[in-house]
Short mmCIF file of C-alpha atoms and ligand atoms in Angstrom, two decimals:
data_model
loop_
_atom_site.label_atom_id
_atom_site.label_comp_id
_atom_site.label_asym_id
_atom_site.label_seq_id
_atom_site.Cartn_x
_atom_site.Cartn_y
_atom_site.Cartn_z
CA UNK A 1 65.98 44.62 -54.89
CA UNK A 2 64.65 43.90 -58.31
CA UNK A 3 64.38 46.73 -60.71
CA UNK A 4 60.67 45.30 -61.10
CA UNK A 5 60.11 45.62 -57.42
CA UNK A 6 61.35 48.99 -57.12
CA UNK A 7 59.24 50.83 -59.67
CA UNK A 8 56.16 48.67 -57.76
CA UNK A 9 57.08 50.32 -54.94
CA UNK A 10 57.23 54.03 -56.43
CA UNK A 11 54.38 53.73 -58.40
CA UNK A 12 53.27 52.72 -54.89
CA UNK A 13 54.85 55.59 -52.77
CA UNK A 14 53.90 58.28 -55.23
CA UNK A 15 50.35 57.54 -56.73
CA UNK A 16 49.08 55.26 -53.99
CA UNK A 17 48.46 52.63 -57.06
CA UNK A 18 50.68 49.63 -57.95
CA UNK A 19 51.41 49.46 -61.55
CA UNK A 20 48.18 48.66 -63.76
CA UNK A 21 51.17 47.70 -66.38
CA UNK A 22 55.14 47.17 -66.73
CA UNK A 23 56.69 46.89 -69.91
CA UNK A 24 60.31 46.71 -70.71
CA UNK A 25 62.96 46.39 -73.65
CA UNK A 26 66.25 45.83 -74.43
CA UNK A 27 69.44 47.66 -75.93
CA UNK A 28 71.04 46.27 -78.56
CA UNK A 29 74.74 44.99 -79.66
CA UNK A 30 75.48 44.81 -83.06
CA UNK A 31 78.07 41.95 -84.26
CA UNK A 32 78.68 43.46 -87.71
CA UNK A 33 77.06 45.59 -90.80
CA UNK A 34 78.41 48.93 -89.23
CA UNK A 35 77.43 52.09 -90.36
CA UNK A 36 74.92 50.30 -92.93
CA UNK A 37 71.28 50.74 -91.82
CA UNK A 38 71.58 54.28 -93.44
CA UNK A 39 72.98 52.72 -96.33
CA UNK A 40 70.23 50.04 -96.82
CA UNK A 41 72.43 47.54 -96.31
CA UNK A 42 72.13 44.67 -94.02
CA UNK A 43 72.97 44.87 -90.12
CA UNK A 44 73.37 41.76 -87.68
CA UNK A 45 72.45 43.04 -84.32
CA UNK A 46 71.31 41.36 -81.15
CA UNK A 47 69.12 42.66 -77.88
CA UNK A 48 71.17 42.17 -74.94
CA UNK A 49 70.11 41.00 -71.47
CA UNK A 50 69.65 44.90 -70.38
CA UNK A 51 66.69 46.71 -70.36
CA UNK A 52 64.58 49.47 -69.30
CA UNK A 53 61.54 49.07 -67.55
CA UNK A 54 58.73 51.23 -67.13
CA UNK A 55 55.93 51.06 -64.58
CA UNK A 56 52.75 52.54 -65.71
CA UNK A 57 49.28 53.90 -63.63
CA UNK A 58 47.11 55.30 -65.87
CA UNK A 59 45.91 58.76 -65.60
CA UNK A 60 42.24 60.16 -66.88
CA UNK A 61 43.71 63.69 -67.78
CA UNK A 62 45.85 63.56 -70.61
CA UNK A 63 48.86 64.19 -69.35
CA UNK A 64 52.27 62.15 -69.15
CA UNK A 65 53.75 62.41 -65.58
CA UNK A 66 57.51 61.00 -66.18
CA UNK A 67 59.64 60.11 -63.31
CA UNK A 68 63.39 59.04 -64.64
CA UNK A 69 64.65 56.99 -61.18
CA UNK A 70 68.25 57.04 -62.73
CA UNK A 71 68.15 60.52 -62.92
CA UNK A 72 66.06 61.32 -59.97
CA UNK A 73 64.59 63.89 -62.45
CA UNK A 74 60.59 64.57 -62.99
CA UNK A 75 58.67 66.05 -65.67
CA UNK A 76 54.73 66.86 -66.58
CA UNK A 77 53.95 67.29 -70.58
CA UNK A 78 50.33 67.81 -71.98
CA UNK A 79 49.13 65.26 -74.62
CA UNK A 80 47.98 68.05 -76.45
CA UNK A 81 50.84 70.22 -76.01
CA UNK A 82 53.81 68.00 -77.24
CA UNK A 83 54.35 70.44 -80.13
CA UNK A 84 56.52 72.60 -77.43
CA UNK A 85 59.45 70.16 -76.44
CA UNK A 86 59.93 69.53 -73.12
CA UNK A 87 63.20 71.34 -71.84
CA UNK A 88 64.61 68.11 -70.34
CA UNK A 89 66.54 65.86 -73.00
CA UNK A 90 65.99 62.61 -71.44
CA UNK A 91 61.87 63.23 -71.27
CA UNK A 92 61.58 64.09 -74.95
CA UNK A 93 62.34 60.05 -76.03
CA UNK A 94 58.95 59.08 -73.95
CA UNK A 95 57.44 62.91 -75.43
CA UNK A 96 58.77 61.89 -78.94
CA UNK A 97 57.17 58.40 -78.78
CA UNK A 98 53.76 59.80 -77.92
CA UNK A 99 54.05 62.66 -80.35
CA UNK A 100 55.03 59.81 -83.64
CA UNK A 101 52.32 57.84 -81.99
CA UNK A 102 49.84 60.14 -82.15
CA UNK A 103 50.88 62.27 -85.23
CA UNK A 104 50.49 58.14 -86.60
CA UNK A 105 46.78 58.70 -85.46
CA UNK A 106 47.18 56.35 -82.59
CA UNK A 107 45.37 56.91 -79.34
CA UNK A 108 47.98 57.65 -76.20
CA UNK A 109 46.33 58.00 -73.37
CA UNK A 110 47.28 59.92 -69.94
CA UNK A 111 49.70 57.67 -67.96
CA UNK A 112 52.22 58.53 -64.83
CA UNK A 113 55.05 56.19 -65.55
CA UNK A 114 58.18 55.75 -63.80
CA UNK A 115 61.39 54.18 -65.48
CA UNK A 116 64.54 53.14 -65.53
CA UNK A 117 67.37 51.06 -67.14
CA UNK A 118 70.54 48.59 -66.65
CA UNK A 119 71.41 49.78 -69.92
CA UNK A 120 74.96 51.74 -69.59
CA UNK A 121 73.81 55.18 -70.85
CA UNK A 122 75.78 56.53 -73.82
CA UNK A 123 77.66 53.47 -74.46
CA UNK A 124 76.84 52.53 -77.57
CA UNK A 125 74.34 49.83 -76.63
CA UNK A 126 70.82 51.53 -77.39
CA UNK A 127 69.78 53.02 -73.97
CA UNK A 128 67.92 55.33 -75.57
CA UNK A 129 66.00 52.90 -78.10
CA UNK A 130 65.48 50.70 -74.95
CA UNK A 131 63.42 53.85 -73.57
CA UNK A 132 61.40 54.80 -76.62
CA UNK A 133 60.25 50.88 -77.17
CA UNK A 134 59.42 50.58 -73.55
CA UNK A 135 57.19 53.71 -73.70
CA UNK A 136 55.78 52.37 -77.20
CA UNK A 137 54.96 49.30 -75.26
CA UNK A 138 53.05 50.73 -72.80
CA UNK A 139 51.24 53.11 -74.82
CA UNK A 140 50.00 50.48 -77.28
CA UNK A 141 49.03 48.39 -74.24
CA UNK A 142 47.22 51.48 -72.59
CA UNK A 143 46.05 52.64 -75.56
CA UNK A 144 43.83 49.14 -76.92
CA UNK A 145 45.09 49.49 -80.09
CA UNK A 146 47.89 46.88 -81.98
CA UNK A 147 51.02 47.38 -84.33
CA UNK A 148 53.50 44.91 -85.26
CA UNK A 149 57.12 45.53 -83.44
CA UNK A 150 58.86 46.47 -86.98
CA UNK A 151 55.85 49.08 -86.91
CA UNK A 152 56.71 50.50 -83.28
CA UNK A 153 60.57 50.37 -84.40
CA UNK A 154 59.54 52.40 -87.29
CA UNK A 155 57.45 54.74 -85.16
CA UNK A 156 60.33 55.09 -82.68
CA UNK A 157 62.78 55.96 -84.92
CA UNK A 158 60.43 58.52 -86.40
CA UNK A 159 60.42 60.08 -83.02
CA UNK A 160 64.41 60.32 -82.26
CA UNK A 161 64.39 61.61 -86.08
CA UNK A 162 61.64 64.33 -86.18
CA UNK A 163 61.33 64.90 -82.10
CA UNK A 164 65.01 64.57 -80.70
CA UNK A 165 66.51 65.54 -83.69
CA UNK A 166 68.86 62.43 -83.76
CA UNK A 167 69.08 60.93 -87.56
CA UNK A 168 69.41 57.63 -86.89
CA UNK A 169 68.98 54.31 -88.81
CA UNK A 170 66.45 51.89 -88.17
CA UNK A 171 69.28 49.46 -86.53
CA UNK A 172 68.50 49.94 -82.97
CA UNK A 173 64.94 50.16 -82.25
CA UNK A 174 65.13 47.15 -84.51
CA UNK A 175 66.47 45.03 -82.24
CA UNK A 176 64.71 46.34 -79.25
CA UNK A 177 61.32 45.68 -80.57
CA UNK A 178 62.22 42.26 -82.47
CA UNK A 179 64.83 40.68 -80.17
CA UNK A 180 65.07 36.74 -79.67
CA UNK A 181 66.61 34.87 -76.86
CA UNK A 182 69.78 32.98 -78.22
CA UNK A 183 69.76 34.78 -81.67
CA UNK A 184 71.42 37.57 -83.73
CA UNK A 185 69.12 39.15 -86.32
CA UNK A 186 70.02 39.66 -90.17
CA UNK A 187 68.15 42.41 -91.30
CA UNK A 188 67.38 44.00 -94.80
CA UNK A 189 67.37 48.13 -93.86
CA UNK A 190 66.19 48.52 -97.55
CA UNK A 191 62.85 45.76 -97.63
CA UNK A 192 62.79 45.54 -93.35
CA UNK A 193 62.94 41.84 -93.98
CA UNK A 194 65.09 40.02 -91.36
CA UNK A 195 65.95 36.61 -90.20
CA UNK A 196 67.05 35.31 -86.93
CA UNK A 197 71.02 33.66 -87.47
CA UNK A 198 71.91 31.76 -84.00
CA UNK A 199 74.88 32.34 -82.39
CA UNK A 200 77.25 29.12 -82.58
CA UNK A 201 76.75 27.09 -79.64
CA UNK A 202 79.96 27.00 -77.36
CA UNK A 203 80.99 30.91 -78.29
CA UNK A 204 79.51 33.43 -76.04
CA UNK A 205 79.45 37.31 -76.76
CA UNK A 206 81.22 39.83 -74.75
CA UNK A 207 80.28 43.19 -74.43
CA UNK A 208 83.98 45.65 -73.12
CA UNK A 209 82.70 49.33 -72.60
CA UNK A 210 85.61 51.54 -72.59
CA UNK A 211 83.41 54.01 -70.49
CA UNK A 212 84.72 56.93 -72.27
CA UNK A 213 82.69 59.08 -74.90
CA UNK A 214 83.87 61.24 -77.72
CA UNK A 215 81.58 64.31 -77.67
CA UNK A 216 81.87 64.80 -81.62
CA UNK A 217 80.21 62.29 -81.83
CA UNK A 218 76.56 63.42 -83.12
CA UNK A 219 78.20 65.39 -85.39
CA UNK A 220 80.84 62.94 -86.89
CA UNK A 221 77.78 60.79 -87.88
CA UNK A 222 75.74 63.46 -89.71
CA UNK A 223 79.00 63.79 -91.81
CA UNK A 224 79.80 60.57 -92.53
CA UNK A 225 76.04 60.22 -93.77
CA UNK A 226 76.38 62.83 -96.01
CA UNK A 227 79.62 61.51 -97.26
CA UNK A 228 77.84 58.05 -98.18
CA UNK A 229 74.78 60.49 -100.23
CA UNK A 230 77.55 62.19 -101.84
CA UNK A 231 78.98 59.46 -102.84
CA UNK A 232 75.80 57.62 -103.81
CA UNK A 233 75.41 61.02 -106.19
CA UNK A 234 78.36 61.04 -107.82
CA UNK A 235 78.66 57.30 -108.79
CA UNK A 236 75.23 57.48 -109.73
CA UNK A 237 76.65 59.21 -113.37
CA UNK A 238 78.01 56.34 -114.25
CA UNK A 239 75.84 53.94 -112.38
CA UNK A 240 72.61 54.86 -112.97
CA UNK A 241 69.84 53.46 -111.03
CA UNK A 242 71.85 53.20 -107.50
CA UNK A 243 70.07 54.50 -104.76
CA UNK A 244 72.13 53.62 -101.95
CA UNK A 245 75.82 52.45 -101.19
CA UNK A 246 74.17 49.07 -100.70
CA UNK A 247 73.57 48.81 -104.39
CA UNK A 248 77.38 49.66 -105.44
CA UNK A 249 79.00 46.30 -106.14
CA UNK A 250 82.75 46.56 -104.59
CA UNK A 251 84.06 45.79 -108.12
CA UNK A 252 81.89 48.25 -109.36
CA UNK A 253 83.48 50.37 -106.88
CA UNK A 254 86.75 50.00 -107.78
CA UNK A 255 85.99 50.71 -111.38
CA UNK A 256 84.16 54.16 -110.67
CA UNK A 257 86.86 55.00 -107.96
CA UNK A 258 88.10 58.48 -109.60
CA UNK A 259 84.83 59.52 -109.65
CA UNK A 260 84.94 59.94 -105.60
CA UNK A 261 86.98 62.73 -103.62
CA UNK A 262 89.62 61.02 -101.52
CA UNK A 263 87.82 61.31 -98.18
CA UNK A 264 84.30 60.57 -100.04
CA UNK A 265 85.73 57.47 -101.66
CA UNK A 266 87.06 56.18 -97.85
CA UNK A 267 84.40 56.34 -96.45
CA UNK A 268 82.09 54.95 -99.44
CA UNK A 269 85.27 51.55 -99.50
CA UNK A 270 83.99 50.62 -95.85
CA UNK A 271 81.07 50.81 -96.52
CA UNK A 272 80.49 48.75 -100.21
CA UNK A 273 82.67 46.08 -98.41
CA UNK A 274 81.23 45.97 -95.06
CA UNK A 275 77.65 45.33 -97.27
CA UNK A 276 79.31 42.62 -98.35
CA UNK A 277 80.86 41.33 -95.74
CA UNK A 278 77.53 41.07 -93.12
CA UNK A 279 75.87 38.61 -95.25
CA UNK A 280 78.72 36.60 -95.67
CA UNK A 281 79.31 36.49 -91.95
CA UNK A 282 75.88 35.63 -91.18
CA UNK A 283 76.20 32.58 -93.55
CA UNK A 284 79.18 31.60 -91.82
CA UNK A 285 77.73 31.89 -87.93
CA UNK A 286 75.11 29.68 -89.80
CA UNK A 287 77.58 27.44 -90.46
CA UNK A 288 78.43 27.57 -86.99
CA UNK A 289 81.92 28.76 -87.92
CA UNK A 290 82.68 31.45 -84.59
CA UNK A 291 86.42 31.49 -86.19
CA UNK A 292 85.38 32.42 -89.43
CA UNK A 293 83.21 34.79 -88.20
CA UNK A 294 85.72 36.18 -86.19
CA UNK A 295 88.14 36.96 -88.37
CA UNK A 296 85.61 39.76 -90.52
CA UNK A 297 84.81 40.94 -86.86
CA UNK A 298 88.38 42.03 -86.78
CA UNK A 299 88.61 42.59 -90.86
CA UNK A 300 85.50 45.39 -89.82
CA UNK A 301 87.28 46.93 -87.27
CA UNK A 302 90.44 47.67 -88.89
CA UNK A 303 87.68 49.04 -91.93
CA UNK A 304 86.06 51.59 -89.14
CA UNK A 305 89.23 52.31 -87.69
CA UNK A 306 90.89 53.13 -90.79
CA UNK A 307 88.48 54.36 -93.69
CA UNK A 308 85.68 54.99 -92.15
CA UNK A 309 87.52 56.62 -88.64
CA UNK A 310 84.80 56.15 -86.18
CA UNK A 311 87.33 54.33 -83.68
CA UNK A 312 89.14 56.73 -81.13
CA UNK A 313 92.41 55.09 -79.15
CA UNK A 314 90.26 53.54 -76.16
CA UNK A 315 88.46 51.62 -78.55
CA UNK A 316 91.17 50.53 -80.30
CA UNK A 317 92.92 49.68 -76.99
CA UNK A 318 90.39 47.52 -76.17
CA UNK A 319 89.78 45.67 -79.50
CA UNK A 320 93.73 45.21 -79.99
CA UNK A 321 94.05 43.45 -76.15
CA UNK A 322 91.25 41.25 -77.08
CA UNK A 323 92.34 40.25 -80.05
CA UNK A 324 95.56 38.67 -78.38
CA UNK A 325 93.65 36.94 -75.61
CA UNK A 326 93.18 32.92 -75.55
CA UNK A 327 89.52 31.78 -76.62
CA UNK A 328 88.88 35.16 -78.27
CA UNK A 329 87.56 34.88 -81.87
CA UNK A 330 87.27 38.59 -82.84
CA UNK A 331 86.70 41.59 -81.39
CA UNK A 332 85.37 45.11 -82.91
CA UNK A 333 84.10 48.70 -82.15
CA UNK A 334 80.18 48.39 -81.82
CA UNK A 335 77.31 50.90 -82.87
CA UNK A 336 78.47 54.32 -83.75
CA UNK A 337 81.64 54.99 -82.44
CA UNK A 338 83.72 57.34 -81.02
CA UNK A 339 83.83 56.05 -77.77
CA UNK A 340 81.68 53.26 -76.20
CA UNK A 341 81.87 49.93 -76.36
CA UNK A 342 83.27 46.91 -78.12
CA UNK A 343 82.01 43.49 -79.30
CA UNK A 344 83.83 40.25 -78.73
CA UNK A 345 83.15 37.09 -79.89
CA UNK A 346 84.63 34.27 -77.21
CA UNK A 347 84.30 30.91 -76.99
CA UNK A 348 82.08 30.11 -73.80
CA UNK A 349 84.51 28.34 -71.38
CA UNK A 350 86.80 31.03 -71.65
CA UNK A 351 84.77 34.35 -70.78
CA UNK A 352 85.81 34.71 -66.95
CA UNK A 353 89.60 34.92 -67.56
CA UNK A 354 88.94 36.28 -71.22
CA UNK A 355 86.86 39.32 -69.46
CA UNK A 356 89.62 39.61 -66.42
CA UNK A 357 92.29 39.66 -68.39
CA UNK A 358 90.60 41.96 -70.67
CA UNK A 359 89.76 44.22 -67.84
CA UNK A 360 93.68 44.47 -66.39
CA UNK A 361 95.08 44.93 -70.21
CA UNK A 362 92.84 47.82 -70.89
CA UNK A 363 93.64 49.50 -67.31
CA UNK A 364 97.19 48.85 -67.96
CA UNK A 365 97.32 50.94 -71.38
CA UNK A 366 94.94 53.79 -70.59
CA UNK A 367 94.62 54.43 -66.85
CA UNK A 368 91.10 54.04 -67.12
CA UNK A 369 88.63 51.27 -65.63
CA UNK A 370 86.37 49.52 -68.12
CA UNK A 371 83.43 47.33 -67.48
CA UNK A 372 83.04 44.10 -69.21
CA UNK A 373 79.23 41.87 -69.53
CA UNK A 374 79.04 38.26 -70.59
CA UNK A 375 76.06 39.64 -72.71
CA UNK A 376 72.89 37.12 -73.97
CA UNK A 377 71.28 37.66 -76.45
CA UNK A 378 67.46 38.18 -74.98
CA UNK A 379 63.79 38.54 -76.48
CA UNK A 380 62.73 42.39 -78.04
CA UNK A 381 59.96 44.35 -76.08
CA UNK A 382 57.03 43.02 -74.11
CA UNK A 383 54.88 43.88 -71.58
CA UNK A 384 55.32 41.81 -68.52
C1 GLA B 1 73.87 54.34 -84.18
C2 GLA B 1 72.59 54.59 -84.95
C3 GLA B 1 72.24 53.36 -85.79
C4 GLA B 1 73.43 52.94 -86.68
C5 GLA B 1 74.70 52.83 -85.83
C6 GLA B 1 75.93 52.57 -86.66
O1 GLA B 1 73.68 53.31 -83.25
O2 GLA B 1 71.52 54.83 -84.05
O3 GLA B 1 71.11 53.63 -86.59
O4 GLA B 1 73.60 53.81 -87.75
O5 GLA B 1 74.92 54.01 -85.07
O6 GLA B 1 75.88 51.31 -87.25
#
């Protein structure tokens, strides 16, 4: 059955009501500008053809009565009692949504909503975006009132930030709320102007999760942002005026070099070049040129692998095998790291024996069993 269908059905079973809404949106992939939305850089991520969906009934006390069907878990939170965190993780993405929403002065009204995703969960592919822009959905929708999707991205992110307690960039809710079918999307973190860039017409993109998950993770990224400020201070002496990474030319860079500890100034070299590099790899899938492309997908890789060391040996399992397969362009680590998945750029008739053979190399190497997606890139949020 339908994902659609069965939340019908609960909503059904459990409140005697069918749905008076459903909204849903997708996770993301990013093809390249990695580690740069906290850098105000630019990032080229798409919305994949996953989503989560969430069935709504509405509900005159104001109260939100979750139901996660992935997680067969339930929880009740009061509107007016958000300040106290609910003790589940997974409910405080729909609880941190309403709480940005209405801290933004926006009405949320009482709802019992039900949910649930074919986004992999901690893969590196947005699941938990996908929730919090579903739930933004469906609260705008419920709630009569209007804000553009860059303002519910915003919004979300406010709420992983402030709610979860997850400092994230703006990357991922991003491309959940702005998606477009057939199209990766350049965006400017620093003046949230973006553009849609089309993927080249015979390639197709390939999602490989290495289903494995470094739990350093969280961690790992609150350093390696406060590498990038540190780095942002200490060039700033003799580059006054910078205010990111994004603003440090890489000749610049090299010039100012011994101003930077030797982990500080690693870290900072991926990332000066990668904020180069996204732009000029957008202007080449413009050009239609998927080898091109390709070849700073891989150039990327090697960056986050090396400098900014965000890979772990799955990944770089994975990446390595596709790189050596017929029909594959270039392959990379996508979204944070550490565990995940990759990206892979392929040209279109070769996907089923790329993705096989992909498959049967990486179970070879590690033991392990990954899961590869022929991936489209989809429209953001909606309600349905
Ligand atoms: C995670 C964060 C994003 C971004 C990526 C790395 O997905 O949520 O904001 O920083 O990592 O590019």
């Amino acid at each position: 059955m339908e994902l659609i269908d069965r939340l019908r059905q609960h909503c059904q079973a459990r409140w005697g009501r069918p749905p008076a809404l459903v909204a849903c949106a997708p996770g993301r992939v990013n093809l390249i500008g990695e580690h740069i939305d906290y850098n105000a850089g630019f990032v080229l991520p798409a919305a994949i053809d996953r989503a989560t969906w969430v069935a709504v009934v509405p509900d005159e006390a104001p109260t939100l009565t979750l139901e996660a069907l992935d997680l067969g878990e339930a929880a009740v939170l009061s509107l007016d009692g958000l300040d106290d965190k609910p003790a589940q993780t997974w409910a405080r993405y729909p609880g941190g949504v309403a709480w940005a929403l209405r801290d933004a002065g926006l009405e949320v009204r009482g709802m019992k909503a039900v949910y649930a995703s074919t986004v992999p969960r901690a893969a590196g592919l947005s699941s938990s975006a996908s929730v919090e822009m579903a739930f933004a959905m469906a609260f705008q929708q419920l709630g009569g009132w209007s804000r553009s999707p860059m303002e519910l991205a915003l919004l979300c992110q406010r709420a992983e930030n402030k709610y979860v307690g997850v400092n994230c960039g703006i990357m991922d809710q991003f491309a959940s709320a702005c998606g477009q079918a057939g199209q990766a999307l350049l965006l400017d973190c620093r003046s949230l102007t973006w553009e849609a860039v089309s993927v080249p017409a015979g390639t197709a993109i390939v999602i490989a999760n290495t289903c494995v998950r470094r739990e350093l993770g969280s961690s790992a990224y609150n350093e390696r942002r406060a590498q990038c400020e540190e780095a942002v201070r200490l060039l700033a002496a003799r580059l006054p005026g910078i205010r990111a990474l994004r603003d440090v030319a890489v000749a610049d860079f090299e010039r100012h070099l011994g101003l930077l500890p030797a982990k500080v100034a690693q870290r900072a070299r991926h990332v000066v070049v990668e904020c180069e590099r996204t732009p000029a790899g957008a202007a080449l899938l413009r050009k239609g040129d998927a080898a091109g492309f390709g070849r700073l997908m891989n150039e990327c890789h090697a960056s986050l692998r090396d400098l900014y060391e965000v890979s772990c040996p799955e990944l770089d399992v994975m990446v390595a095998a596709a790189q050596r397969l017929p029909g594959c362009y270039g392959a990379r680590l996508t979204g944070a790291g550490f565990g995940g998945c990759t990206v892979n750029l392929v040209e279109a008739g070769a996907t089923a024996a790329f993705s096989e053979a992909l498959g049967a190399a990486y179970t070879a190497a590690t033991g392990l069993q990954g899961e590869i997606y022929v991936c489209q890139a989809s429209a953001g949020a909606r309600v349905v």
